[in-house]
Short mmCIF file of C-alpha atoms and ligand atoms in Angstrom, two decimals:
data_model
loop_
_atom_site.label_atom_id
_atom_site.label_comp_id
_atom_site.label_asym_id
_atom_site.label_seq_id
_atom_site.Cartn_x
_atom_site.Cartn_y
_atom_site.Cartn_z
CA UNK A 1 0.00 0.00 0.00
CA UNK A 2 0.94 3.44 -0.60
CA UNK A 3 0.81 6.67 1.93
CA UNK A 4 -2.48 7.06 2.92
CA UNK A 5 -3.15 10.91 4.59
CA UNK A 6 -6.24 12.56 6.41
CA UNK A 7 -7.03 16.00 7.39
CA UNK A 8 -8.88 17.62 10.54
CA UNK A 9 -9.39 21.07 10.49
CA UNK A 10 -9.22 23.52 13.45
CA UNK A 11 -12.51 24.49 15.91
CA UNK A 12 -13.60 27.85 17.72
CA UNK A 13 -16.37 28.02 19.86
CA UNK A 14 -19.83 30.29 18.82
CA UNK A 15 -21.59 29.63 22.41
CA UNK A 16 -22.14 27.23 24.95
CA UNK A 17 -19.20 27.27 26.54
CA UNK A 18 -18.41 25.56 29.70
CA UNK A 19 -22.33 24.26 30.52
CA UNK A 20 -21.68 21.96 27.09
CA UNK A 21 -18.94 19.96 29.59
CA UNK A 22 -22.43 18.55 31.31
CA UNK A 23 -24.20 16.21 29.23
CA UNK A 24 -27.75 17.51 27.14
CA UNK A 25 -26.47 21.21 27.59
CA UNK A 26 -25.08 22.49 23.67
CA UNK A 27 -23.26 24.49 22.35
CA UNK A 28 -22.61 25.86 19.43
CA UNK A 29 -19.13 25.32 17.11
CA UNK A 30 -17.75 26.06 13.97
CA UNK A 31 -14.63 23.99 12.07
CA UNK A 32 -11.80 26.77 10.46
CA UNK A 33 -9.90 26.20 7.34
CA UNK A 34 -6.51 25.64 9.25
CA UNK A 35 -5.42 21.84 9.33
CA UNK A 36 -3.65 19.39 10.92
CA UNK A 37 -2.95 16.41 8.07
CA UNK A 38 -1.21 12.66 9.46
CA UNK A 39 0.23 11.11 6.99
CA UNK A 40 1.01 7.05 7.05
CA UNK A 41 3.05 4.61 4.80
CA UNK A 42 4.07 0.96 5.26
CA UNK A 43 7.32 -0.16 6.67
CA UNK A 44 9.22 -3.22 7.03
CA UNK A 45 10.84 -4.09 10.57
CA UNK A 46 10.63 -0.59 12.45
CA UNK A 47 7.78 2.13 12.78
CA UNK A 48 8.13 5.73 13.30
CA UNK A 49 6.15 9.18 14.84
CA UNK A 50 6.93 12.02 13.81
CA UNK A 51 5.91 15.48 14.25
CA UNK A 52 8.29 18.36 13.81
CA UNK A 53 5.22 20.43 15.36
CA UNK A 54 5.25 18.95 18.26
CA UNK A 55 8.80 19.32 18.92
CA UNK A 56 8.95 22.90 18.62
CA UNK A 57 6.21 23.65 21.34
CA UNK A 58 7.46 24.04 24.71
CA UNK A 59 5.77 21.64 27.64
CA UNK A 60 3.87 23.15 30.01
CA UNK A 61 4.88 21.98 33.38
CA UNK A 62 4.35 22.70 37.43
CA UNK A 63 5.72 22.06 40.62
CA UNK A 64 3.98 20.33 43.45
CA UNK A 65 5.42 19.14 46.93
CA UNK A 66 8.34 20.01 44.86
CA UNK A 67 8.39 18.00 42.11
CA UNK A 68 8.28 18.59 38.39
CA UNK A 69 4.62 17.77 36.93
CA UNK A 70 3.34 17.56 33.48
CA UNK A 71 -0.24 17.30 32.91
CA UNK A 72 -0.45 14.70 30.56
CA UNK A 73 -3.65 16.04 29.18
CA UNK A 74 -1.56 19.45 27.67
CA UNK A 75 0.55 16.94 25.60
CA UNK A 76 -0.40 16.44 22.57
CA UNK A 77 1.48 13.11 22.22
CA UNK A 78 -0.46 11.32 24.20
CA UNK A 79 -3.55 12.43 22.14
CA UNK A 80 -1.97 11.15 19.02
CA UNK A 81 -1.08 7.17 20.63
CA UNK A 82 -3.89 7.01 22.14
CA UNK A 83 -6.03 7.70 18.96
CA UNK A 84 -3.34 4.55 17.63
CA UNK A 85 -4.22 2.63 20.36
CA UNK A 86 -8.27 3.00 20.57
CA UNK A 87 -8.60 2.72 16.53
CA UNK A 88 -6.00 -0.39 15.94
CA UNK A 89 -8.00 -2.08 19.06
CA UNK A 90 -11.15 -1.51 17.12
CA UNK A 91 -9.73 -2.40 13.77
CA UNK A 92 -8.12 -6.04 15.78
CA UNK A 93 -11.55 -6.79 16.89
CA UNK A 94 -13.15 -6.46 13.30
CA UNK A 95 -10.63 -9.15 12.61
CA UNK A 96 -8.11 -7.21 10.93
CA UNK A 97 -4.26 -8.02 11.14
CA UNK A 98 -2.14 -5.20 12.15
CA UNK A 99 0.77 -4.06 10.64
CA UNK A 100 4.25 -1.22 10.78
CA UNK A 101 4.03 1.88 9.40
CA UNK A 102 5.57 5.78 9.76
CA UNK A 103 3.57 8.39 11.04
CA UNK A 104 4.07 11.82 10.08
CA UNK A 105 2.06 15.07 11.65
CA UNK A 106 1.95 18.57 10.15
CA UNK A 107 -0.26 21.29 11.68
CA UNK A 108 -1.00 24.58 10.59
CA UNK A 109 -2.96 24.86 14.07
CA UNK A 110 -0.38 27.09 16.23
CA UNK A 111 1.87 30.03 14.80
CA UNK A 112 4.80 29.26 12.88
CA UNK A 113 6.75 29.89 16.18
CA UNK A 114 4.61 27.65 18.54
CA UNK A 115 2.01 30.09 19.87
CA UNK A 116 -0.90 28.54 20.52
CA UNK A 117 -4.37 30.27 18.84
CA UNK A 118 -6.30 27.85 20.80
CA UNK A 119 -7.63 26.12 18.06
CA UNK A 120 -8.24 22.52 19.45
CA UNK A 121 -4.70 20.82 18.24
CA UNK A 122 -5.21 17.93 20.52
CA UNK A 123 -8.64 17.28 19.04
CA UNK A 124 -7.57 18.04 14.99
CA UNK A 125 -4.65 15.56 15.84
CA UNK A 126 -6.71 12.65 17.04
CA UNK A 127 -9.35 12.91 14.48
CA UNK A 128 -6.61 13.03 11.65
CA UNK A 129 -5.55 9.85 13.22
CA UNK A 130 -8.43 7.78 13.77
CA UNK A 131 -8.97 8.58 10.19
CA UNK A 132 -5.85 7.87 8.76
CA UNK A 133 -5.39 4.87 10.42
CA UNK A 134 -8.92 3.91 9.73
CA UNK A 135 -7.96 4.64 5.86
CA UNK A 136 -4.58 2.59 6.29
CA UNK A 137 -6.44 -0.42 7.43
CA UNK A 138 -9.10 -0.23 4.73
CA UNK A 139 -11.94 0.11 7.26
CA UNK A 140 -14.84 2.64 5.89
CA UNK A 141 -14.98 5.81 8.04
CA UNK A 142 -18.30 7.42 9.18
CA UNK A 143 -17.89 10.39 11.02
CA UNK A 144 -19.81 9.11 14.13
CA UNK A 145 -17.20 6.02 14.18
CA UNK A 146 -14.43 8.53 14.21
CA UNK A 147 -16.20 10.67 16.32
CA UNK A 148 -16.33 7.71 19.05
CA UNK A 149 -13.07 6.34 18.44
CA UNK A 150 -11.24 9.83 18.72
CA UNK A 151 -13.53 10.45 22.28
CA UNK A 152 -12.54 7.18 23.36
CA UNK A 153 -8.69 8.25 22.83
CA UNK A 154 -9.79 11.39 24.93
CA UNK A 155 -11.57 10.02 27.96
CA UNK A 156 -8.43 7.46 28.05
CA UNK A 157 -6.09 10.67 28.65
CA UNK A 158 -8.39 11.80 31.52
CA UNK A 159 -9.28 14.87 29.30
CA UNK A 160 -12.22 16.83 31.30
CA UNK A 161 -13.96 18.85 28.27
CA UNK A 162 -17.10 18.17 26.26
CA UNK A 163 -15.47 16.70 23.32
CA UNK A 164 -17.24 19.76 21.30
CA UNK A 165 -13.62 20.62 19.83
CA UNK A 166 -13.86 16.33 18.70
CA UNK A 167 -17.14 17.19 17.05
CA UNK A 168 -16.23 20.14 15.19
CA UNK A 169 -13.23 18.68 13.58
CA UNK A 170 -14.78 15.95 12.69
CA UNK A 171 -18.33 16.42 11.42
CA UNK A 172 -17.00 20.46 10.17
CA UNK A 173 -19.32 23.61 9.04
CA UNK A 174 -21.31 24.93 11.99
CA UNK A 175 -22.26 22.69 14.85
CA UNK A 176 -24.45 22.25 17.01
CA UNK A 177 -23.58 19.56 19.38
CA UNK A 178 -24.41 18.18 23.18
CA UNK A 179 -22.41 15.69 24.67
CA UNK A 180 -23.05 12.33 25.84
CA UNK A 181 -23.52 10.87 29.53
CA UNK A 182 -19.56 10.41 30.18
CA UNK A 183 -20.16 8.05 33.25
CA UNK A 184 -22.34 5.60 31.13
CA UNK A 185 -19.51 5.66 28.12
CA UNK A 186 -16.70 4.31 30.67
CA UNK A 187 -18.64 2.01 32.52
CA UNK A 188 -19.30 0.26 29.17
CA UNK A 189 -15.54 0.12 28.75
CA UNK A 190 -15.16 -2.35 31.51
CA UNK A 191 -17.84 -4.49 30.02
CA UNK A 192 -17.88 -3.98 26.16
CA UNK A 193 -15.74 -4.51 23.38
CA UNK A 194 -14.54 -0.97 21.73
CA UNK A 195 -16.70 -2.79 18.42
CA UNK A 196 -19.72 -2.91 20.61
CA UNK A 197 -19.33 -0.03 22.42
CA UNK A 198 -19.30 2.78 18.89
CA UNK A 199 -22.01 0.49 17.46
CA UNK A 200 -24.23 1.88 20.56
CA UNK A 201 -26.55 5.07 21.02
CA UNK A 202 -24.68 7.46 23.51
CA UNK A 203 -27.44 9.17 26.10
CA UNK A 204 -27.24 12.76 25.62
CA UNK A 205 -25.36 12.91 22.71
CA UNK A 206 -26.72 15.16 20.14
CA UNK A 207 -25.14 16.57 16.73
CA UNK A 208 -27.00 19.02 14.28
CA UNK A 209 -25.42 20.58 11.09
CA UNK A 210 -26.40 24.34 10.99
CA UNK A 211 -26.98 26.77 8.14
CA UNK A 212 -25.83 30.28 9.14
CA UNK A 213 -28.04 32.51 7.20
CA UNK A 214 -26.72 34.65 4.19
CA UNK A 215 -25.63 37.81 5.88
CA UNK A 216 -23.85 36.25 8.24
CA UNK A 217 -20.73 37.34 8.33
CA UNK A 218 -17.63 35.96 11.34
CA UNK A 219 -14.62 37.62 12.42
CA UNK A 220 -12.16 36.06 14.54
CA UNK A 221 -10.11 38.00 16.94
CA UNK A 222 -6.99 36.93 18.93
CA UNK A 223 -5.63 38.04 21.86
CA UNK A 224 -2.14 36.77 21.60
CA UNK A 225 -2.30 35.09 24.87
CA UNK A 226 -2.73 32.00 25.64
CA UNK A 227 -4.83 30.01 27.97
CA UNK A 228 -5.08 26.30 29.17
CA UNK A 229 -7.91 25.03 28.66
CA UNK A 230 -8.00 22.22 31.06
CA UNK A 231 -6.53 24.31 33.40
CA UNK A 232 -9.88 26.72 33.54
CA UNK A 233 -12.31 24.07 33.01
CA UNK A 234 -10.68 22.66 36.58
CA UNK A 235 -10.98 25.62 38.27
CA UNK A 236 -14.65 26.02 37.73
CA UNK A 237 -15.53 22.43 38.31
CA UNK A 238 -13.60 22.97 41.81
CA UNK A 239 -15.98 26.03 42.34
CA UNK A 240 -19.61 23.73 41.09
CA UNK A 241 -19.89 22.19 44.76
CA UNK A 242 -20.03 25.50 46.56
CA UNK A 243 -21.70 27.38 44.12
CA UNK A 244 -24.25 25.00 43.52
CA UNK A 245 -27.15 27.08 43.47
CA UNK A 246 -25.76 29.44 40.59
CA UNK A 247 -24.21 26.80 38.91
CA UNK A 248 -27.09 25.41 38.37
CA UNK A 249 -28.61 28.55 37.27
CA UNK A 250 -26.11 29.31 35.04
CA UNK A 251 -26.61 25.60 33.39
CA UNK A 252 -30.10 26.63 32.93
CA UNK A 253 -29.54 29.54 31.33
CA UNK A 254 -26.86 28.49 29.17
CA UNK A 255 -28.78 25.89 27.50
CA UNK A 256 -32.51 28.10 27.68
CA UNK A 257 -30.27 30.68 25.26
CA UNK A 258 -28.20 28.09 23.20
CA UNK A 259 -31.44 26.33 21.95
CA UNK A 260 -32.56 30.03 21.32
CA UNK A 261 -29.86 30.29 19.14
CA UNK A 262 -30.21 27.26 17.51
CA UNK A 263 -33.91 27.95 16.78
CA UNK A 264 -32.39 31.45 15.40
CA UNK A 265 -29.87 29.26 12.80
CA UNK A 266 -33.36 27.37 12.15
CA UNK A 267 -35.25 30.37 10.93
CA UNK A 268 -32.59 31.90 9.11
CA UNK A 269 -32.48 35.37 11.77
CA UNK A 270 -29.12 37.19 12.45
CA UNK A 271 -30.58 39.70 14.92
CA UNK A 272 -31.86 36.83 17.12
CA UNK A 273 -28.26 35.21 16.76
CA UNK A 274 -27.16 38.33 17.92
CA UNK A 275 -29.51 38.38 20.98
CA UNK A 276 -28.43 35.01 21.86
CA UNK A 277 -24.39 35.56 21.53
CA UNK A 278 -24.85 38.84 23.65
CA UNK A 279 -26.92 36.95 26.36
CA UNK A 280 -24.36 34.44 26.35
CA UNK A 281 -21.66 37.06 26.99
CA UNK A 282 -23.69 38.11 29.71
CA UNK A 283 -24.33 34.23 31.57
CA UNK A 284 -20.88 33.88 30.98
CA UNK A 285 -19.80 37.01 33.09
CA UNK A 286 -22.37 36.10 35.97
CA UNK A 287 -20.75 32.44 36.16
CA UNK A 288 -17.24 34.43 35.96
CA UNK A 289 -18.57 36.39 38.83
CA UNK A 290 -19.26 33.87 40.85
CA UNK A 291 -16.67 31.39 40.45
CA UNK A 292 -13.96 33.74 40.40
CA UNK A 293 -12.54 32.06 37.50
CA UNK A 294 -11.53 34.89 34.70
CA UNK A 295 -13.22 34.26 31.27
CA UNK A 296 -13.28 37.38 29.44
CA UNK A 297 -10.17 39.08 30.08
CA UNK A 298 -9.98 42.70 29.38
CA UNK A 299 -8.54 42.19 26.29
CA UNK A 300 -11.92 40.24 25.32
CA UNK A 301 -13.91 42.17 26.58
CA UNK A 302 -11.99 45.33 24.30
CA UNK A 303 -12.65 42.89 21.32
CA UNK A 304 -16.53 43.02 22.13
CA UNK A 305 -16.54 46.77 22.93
CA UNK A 306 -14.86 47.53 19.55
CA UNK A 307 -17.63 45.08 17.88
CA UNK A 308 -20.51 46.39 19.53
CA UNK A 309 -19.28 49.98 17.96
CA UNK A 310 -19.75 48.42 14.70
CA UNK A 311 -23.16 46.56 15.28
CA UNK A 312 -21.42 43.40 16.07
CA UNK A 313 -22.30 40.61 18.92
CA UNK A 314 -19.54 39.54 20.15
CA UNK A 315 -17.79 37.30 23.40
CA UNK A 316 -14.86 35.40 24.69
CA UNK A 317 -14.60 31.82 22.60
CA UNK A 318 -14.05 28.42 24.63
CA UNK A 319 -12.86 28.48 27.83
CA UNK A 320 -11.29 32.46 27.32
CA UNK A 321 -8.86 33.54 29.82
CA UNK A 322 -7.22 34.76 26.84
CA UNK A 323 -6.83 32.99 23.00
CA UNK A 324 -9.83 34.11 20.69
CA UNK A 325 -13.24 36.07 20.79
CA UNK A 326 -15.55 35.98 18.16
CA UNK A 327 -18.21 38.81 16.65
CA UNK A 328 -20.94 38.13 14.43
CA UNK A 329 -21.87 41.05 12.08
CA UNK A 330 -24.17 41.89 8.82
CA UNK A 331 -22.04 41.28 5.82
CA UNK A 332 -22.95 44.72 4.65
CA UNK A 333 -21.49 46.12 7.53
CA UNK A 334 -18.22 47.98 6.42
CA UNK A 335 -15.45 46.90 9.47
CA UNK A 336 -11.97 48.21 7.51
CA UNK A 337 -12.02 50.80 10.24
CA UNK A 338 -12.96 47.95 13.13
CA UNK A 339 -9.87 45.82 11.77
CA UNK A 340 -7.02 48.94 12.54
CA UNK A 341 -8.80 49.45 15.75
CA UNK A 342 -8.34 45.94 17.39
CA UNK A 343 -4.97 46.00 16.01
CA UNK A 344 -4.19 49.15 18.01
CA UNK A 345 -6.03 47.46 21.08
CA UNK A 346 -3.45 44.52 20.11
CA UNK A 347 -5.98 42.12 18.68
CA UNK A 348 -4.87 40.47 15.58
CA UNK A 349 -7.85 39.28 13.34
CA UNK A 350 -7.92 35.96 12.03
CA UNK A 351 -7.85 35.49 8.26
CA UNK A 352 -9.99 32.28 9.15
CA UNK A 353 -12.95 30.95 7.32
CA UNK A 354 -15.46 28.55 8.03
CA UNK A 355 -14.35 24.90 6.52
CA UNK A 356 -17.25 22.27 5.84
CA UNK A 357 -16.24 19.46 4.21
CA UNK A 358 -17.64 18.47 1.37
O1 PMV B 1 -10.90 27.12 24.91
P1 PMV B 1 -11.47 26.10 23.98
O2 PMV B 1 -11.69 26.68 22.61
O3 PMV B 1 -10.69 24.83 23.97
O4 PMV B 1 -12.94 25.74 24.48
C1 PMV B 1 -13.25 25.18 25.71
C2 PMV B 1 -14.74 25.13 25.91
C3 PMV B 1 -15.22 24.63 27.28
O5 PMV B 1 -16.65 24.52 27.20
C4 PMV B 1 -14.87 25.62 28.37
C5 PMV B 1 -14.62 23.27 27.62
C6 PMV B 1 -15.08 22.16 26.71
O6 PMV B 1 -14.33 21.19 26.54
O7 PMV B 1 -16.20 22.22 26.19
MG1 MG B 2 -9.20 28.37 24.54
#
């Protein structure tokens, strides 16, 4: 056999954020035309992985009761064998013989000199696998079998998010998406075979391809910061317990004004997307509030004051704490103006576009 390759593209959440980590609560994603492509071709005796991409970005890294710790889930090399490990287990138990090959990453997912645009590497770079490898073996690949596989690889690493960043890079375009009941997945895995277990329905889990209406028209902004993740979706699951009450609020009011959205995408109206992104903005800040856990940074929140000046929604995307905001405007709008003043406000825009595969 020859190389095989696959592609996953990058992810940025619309809205959602945060509540989508529960299952039933969604959010709302699109897939960007930046990708991360594995590559694979037979060999002989001795395998190889390798991704100059990798190399090149530092480890993150923290001391407790003085010792040097990584958290594994920040490395994206653990993403990558575990997507190996989950799909050649499934493709073993369809009764396929495995085999040697070299495995080569490129990303165009982080700056050219490893900053990090917080574009869901870890996610792009399992997806690319499970697919490749899926290709390699000759297997067919739907995208709710990748889907599963490349969450599989995930929960495996201990990763705490929604999988939302799997779904976009997987399924592409805009994206509406819940996920599934998390406890019932991994109790399967001590009773089910990984073939059983992606033939099955997953509670909770919900993905809808959205059509943003005509004059729809998305800017991405970046902060040039960047911000873990993992690291803030701890923090406010540390503050859930004690702020039960509001948590719960905000949970409710999250997903009451996500499904507004949704119903918005539905009937083809960008004013009522608006509403819904700046009512998102605003849950967002009361959960911020109360958890003490900084979303919209002030940076952010000068990338949604500049918007709003232009008749823009805008708000933080993903976890925030720095990387990206987003702002939805009318095409018609003219924004050459809006472009020099994030720059001086040191926001870079995005040349990004929406990718949906065809
Ligand atoms: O910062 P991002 O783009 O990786 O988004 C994280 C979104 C959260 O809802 C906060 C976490 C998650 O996994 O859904
Ligand atoms: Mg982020």
């Amino acid at each position: 056999m020859n190389q095989v390759e696959a592609s996953a593209p990058g992810k940025l959440y619309i809205a959602g954020e945060y509540a989508v980590v529960e299952p039933g609560h969604p959010a709302i994603l699109v897939a960007v035309d930046q990708f991360l492509t594995v590559k694979v071709r037979p060999s002989e005796t001795v395998g190889t992985i390798h991704s100059s991409h990798y190399s090149s970005i530092p480890l993150q890294w923290t001391r407790e009761n003085g010792k040097l710790i990584v958290d594994e889930r920040e490395n994206p090399f653990h993403y990558l064998l575990a997507a190996i490990d989950y799909t050649e287990r499934y493709v073993k138990e369809c009764g396929n013989e495995l085999s040697i090959y070299h495995l080569a990453v490129e990303s165009e997912l982080d700056s050219a000199n490893g900053l990090k645009y917080g574009l869901g590497s870890s996610a792009a770079v399992t997806v690319a696998t499970v697919r490749v490898l899926l290709k390699f073996y000759g297997m067919s690949e739907s995208d709710e079998l990748v889907f599963k596989l490349s969450v599989l690889a995930h929960l495996s690493v201990k990763s705490n998010g929604s999988f939302g960043d799997i779904a976009a890079a997987t399924y592409t375009g805009w994206l509406a998406y819940s996920s599934f009941d998390r406890e019932w997945v991994k109790a399967k895995l001590n009773t089910h075979s990984i073939q059983s277990i992606v033939a099955l329905d997953w509670p909770a889990f919900m993905v809808e391809k959205l059509t943003p209406p005509d004059n729809l028209k998305l800017l991405i902004g970046w902060t040039g910061s960047p911000a873990s993740t993992t690291d803030l979706v701890d923090q406010v699951k540390a503050k859930r317990e004690a702020k039960a009450q509001s948590y719960q609020a905000f949970l409710a009011e999250s997903k009451a004004c996500v499904e507004q959205m949704i119903q918005a995408f539905r009937s083809g109206s960008l004013p009522d997307i608006q509403i819904a992104i700046r009512k998102n903005r605003h849950i967002l800040k009361t959960m911020s509030d109360s958890t003490g856990v900084s979303i919209e940074t002030s940076t952010l929140a000068q990338l949604c004051e500049d918007a709003e000046s232009y008749q823009g929604a805008a708000k933080s995307s993903g976890a925030g704490g720095g990387d990206c905001g987003i702002a939805l405007f009318d095409r018609e709008s003219s924004l050459i103006d809006l472009v020099s003043k994030w720059e001086a406000h040191q926001i870079t825009l995005l040349p990004l576009q929406v990718y949906t595969r065809s």
